[in-house]
Coordinates of N, CA, C and O in Angstrom, one line a residue:
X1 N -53.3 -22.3 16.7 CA -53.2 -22.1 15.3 C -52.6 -23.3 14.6 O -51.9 -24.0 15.3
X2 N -52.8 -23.7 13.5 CA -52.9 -24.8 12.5 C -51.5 -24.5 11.8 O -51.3 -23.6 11.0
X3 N -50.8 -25.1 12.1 CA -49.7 -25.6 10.7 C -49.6 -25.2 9.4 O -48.5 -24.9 9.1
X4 N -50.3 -25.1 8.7 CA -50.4 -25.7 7.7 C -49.2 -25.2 6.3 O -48.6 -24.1 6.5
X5 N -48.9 -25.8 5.2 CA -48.0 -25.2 4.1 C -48.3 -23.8 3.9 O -47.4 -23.5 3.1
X6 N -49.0 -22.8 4.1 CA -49.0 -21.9 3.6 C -48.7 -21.0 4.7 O -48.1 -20.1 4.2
X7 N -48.9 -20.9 6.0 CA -48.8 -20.3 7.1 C -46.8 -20.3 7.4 O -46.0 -19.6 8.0
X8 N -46.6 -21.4 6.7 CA -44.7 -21.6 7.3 C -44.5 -21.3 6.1 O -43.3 -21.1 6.1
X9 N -44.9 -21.1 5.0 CA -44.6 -20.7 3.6 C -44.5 -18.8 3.9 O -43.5 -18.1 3.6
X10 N -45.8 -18.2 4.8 CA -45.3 -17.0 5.1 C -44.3 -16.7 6.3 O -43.6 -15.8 6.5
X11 N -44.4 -17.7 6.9 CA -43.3 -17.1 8.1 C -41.7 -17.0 7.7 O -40.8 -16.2 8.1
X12 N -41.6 -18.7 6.3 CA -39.9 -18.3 6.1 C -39.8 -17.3 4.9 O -38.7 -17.0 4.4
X13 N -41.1 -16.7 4.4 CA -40.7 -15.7 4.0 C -40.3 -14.5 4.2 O -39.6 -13.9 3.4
X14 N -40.8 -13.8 5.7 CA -40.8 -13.0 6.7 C -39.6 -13.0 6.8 O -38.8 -12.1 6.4
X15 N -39.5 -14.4 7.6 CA -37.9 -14.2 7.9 C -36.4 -14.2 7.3 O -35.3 -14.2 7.8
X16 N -36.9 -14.3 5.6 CA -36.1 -14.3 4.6 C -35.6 -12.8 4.6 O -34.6 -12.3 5.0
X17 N -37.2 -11.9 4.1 CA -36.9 -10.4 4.2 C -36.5 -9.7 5.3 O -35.8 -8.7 5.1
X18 N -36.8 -10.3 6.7 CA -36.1 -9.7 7.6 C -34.9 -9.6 7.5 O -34.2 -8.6 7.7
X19 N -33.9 -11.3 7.2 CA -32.3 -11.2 6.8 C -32.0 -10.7 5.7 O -30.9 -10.2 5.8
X20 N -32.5 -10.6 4.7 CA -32.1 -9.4 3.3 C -32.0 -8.2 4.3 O -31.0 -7.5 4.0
X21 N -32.6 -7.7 5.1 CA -33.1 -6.1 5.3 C -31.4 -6.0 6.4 O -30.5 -5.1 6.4
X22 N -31.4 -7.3 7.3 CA -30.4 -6.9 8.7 C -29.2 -6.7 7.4 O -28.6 -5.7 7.2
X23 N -29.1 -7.9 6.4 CA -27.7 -7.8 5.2 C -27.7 -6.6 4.8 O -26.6 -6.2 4.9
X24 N -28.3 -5.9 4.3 CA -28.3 -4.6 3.7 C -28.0 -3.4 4.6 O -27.4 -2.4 4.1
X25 N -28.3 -3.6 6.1 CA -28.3 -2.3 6.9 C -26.2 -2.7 7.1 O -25.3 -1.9 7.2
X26 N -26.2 -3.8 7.0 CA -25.0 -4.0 7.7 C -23.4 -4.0 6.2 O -22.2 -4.2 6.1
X27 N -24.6 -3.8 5.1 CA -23.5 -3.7 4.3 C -23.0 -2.3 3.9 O -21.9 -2.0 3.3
X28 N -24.4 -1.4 4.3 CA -24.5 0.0 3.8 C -23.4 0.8 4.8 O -22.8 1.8 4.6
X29 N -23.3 0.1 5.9 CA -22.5 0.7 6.9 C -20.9 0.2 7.2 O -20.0 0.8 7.8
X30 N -21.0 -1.1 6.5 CA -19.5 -1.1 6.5 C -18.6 -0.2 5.4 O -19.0 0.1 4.3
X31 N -17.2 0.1 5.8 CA -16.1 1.4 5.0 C -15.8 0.7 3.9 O -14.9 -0.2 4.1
X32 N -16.2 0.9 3.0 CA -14.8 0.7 1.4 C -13.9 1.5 1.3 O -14.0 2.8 1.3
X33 N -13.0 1.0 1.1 CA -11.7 2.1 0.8 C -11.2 1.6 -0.6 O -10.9 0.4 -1.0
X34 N -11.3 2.5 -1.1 CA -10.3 1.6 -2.8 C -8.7 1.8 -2.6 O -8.2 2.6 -1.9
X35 N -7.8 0.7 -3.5 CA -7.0 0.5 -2.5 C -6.3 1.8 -3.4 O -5.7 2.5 -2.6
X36 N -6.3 2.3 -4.4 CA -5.9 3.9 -4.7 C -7.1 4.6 -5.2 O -7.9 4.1 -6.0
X37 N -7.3 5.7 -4.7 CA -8.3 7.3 -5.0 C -7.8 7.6 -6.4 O -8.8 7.8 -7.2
X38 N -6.7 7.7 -7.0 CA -6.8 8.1 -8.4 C -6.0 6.8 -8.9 O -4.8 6.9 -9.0
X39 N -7.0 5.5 -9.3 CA -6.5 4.4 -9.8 C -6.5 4.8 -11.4 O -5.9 3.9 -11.9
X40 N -6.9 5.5 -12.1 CA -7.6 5.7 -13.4 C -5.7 6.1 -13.9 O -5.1 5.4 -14.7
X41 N -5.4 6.9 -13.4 CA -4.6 7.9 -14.2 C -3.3 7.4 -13.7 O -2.3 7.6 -14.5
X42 N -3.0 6.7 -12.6 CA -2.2 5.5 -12.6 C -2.2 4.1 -13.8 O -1.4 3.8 -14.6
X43 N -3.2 3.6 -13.7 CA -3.4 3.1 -14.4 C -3.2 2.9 -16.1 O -3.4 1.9 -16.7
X44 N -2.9 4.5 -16.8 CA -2.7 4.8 -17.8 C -1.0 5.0 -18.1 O -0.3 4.7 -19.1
X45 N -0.6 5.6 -16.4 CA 0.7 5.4 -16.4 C 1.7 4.0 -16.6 O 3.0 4.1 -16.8
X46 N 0.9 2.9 -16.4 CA 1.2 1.6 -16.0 C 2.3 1.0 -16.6 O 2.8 0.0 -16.1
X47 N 3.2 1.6 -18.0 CA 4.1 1.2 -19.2 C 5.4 1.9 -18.1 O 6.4 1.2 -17.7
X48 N 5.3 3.0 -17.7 CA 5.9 3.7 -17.1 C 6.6 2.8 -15.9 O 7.7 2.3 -15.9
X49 N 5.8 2.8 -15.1 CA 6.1 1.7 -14.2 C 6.9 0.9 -14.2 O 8.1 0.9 -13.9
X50 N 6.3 0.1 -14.8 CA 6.9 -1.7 -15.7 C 8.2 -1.0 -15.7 O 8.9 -1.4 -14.8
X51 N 8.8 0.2 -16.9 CA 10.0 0.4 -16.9 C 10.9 0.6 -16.1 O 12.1 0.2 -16.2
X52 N 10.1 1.5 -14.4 CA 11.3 1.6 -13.7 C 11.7 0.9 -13.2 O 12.7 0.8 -12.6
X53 N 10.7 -0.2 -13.2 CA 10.9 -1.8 -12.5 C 11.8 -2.4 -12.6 O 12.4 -2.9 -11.7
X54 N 12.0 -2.4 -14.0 CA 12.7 -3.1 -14.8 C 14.0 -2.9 -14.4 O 14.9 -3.6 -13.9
X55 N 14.1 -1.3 -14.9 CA 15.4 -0.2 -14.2 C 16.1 -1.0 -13.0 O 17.2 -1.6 -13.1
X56 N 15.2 -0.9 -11.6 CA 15.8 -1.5 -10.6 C 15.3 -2.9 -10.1 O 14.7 -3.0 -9.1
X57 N 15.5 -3.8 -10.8 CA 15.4 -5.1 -11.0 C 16.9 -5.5 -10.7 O 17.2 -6.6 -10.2
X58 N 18.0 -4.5 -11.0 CA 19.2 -5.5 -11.0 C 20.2 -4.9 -9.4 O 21.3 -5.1 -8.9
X59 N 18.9 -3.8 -9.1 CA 19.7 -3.5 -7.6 C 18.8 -3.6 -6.7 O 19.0 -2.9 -5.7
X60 N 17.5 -4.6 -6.8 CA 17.0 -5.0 -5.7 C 17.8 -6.0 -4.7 O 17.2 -6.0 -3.7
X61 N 18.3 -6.4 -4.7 CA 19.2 -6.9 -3.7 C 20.3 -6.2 -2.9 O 20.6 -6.4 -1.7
X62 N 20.6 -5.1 -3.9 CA 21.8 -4.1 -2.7 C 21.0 -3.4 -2.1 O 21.4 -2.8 -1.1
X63 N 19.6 -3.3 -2.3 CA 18.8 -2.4 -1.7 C 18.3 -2.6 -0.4 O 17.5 -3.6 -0.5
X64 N 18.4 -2.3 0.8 CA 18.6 -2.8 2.1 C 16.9 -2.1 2.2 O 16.3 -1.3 1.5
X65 N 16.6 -2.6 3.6 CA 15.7 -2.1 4.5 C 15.6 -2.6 5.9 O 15.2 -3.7 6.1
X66 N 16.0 -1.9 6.8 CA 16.2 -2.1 7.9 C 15.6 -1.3 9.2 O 15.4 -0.1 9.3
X67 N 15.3 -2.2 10.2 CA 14.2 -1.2 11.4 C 15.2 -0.8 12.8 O 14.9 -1.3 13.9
X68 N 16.0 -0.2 12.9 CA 16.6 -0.2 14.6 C 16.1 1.2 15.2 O 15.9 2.3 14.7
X69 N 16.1 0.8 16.7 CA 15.9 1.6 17.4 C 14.6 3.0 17.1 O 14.6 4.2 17.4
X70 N 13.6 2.0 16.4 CA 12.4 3.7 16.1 C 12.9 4.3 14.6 O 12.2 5.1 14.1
X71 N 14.2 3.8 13.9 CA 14.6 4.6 12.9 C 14.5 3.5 11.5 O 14.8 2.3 11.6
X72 N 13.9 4.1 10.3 CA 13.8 3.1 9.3 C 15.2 3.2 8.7 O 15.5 4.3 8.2
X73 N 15.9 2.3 8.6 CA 16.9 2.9 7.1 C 16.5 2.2 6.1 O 15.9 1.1 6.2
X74 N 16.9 3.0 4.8 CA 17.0 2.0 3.8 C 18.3 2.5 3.1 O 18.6 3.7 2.9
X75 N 19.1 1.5 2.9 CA 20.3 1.3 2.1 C 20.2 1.3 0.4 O 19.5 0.5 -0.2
X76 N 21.2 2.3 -0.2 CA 21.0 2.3 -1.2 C 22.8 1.9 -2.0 O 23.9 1.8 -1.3
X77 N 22.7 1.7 -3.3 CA 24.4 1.1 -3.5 C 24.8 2.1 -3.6 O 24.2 3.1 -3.5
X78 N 26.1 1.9 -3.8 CA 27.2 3.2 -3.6 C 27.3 3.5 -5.1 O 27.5 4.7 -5.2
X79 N 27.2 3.2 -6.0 CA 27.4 3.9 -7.2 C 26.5 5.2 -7.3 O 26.9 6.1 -8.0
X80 N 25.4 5.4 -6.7 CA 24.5 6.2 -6.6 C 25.3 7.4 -6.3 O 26.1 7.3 -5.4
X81 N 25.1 8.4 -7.0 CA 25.7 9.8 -5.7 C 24.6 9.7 -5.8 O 23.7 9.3 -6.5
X82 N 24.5 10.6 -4.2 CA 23.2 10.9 -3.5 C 22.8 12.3 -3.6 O 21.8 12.6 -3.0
X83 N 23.7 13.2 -4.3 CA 23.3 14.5 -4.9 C 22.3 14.3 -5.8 O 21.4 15.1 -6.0
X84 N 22.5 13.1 -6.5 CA 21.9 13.6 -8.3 C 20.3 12.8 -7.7 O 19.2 13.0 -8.2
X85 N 20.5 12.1 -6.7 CA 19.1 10.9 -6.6 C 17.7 12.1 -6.3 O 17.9 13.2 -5.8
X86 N 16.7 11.8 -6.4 CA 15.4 12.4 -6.7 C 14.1 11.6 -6.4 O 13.9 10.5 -6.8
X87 N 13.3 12.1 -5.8 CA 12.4 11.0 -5.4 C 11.2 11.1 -4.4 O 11.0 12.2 -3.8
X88 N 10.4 9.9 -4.2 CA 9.8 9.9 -3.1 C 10.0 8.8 -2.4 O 10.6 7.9 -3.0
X89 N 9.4 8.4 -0.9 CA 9.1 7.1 -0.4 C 7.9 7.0 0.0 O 7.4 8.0 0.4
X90 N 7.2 5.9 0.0 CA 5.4 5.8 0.5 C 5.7 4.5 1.2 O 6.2 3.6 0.7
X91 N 5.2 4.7 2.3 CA 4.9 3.7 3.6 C 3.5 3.8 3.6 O 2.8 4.6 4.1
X92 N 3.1 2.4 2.5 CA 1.9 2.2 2.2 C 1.4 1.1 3.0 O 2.0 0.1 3.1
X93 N -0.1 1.2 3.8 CA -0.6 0.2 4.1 C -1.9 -0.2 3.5 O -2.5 0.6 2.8
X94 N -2.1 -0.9 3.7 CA -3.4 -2.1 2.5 C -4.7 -1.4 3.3 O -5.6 -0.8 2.7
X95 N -4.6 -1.5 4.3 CA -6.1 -1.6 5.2 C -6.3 -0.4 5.1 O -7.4 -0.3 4.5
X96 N -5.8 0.6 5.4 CA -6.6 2.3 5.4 C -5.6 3.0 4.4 O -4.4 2.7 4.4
X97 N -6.1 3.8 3.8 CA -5.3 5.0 3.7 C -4.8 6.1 4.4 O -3.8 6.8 4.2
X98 N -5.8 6.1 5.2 CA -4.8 7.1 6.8 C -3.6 6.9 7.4 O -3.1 7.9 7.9
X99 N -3.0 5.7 7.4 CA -1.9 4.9 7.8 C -1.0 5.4 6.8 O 0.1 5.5 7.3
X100 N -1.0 5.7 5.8 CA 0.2 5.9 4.7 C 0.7 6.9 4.9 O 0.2 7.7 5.7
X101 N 2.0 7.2 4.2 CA 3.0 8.0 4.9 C 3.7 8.3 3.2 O 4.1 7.4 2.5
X102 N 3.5 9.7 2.9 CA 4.7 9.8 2.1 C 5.2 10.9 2.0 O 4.7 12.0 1.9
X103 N 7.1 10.5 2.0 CA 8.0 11.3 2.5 C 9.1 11.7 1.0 O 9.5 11.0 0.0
X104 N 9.4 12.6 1.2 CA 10.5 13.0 -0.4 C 11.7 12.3 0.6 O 12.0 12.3 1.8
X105 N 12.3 11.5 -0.8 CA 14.1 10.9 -0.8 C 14.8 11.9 -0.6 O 15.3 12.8 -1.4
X106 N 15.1 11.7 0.8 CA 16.9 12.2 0.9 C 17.8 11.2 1.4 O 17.5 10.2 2.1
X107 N 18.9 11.4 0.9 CA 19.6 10.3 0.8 C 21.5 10.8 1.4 O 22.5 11.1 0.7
X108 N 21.2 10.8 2.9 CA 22.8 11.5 3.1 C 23.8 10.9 2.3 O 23.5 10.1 1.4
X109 N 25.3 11.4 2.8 CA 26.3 11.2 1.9 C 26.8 9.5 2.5 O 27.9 9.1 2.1
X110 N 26.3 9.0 3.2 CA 25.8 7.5 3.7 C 25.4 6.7 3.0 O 25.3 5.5 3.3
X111 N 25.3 7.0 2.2 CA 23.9 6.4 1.1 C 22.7 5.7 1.7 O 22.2 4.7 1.2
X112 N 22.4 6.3 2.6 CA 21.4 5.9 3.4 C 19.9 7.1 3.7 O 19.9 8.3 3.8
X113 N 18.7 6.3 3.7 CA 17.9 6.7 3.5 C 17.2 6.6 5.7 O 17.3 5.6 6.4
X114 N 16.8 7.7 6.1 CA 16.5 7.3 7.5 C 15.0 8.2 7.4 O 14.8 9.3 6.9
X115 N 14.1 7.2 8.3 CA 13.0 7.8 8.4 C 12.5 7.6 10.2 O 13.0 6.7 10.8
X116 N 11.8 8.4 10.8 CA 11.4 8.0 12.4 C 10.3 6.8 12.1 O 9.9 6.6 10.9
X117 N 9.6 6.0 13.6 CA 8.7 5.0 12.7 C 7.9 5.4 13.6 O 6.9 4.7 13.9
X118 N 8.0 6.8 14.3 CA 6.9 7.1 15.0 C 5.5 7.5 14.3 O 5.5 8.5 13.5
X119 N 4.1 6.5 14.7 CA 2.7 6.5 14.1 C 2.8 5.6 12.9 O 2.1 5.7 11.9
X120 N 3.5 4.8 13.1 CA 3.5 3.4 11.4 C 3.4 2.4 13.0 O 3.9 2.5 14.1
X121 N 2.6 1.6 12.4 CA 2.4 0.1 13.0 C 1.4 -1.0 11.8 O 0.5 -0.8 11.1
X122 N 2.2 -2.3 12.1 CA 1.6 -3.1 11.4 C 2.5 -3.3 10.1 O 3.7 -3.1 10.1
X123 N 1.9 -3.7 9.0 CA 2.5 -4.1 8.0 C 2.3 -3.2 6.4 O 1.2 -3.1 5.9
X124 N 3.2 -2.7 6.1 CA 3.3 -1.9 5.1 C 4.4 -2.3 4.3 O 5.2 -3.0 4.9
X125 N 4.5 -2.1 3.1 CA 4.9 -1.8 1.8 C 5.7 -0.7 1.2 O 5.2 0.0 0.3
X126 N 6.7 -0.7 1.6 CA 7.3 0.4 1.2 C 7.9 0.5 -0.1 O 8.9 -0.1 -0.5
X127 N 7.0 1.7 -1.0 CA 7.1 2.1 -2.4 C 8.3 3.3 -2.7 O 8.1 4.5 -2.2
X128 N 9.6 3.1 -3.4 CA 10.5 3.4 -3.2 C 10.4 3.9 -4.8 O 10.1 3.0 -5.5
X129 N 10.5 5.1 -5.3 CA 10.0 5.8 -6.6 C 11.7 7.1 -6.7 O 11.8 8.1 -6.0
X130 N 12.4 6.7 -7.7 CA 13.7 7.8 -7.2 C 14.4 8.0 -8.7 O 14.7 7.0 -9.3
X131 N 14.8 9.1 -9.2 CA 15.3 9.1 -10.5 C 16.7 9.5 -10.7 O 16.9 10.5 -10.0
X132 N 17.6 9.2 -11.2 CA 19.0 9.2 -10.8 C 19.4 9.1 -12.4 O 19.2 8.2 -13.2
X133 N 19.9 10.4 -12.7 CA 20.8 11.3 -14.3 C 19.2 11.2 -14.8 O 19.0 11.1 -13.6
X134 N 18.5 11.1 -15.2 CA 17.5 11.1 -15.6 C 16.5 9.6 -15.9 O 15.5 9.3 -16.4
X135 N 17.4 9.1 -15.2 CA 16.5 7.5 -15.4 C 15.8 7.2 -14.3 O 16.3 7.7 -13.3
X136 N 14.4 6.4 -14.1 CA 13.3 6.4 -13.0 C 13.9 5.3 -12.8 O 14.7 4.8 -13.5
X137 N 13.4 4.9 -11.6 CA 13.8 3.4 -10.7 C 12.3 3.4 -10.1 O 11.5 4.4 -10.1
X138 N 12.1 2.4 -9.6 CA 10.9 1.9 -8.8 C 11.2 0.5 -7.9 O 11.4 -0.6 -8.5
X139 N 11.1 0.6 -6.4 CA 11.3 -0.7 -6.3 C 9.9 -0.8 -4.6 O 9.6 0.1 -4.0
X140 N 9.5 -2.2 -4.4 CA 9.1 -2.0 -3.9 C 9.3 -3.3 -2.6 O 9.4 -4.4 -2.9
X141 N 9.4 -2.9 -1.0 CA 9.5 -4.3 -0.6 C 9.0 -4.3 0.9 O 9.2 -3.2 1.4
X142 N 8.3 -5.4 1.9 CA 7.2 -5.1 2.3 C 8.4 -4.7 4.0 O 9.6 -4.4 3.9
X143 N 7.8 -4.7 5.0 CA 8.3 -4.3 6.8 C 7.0 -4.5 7.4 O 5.8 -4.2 7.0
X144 N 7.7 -5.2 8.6 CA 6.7 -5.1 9.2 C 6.9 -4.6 11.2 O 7.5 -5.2 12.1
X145 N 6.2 -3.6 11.4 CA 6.4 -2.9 12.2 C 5.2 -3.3 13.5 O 4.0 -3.5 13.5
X146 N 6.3 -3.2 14.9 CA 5.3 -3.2 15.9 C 4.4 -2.6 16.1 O 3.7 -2.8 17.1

């Protein structure tokens, strides 16, 4: 068979559509995850936020996070009574949503926050959401677990 421009003009066309077609099978099958399911109505909340941010902006530093022995603590300051505190915690990871973990704030008379780290691995973000006399706090800071 002959060469010619038009004969390799169909072949790298062939094999153009064949790599569009393998790109497509292999894009249809890989997982998206969005990194939140109800981004919308968060999103509206977003002023909200910003504020509790702000809130605990000046006790991100006394705010501990620590991993021993399988147990998370997190350390909160002592001005806090731990009666009035309210809340949640989220052991958020980036890559799946299955990996996330979220736990209501208790806070013994320790001022300490303890969680087991059994089924967390890898690197998460732990979103710290807690309201104390009626003011919101938010703070957020990352761990990274065997």
């Amino acid at each position: 068979m002959k060469w010619n421009w038009g004969s390799k003009l169909a072949v790298a066309m062939a094999a153009f559509m064949i790599m569009v077609i393998i790109f497509g099978v292999v894009m249809f099958r890989e997982g998206v995850d969005l990194v939140e399911s109800d981004y919308y109505p968060k999103g509206q909340a977003h002023q909200e936020l910003i504020n509790k941010r702000n809130n605990a902006a000046g006790f991100a530093d006394q705010i501990s996070l620590n991993v021993d022995q399988g147990i998370i603590r997190i350390g909160f300051p002592e001005l806090f009574d731990p009666s009035k505190m309210e809340g949640t915690v989220l052991f958020y990871q980036r890559t799946s949503d299955q990996y996330d973990k979220l736990v209501k704030l208790a806070v013994d008379t320790s001022h300490f926050f303890s969680f087991p780290t059994k089924g967390l691995t890898g690197r998460y973000i732990v979103k710290i959401d807690w309201t104390y006399e009626g003011e919101g706090f938010y703070l957020e800071k990352t761990m990274n677990l065997p």
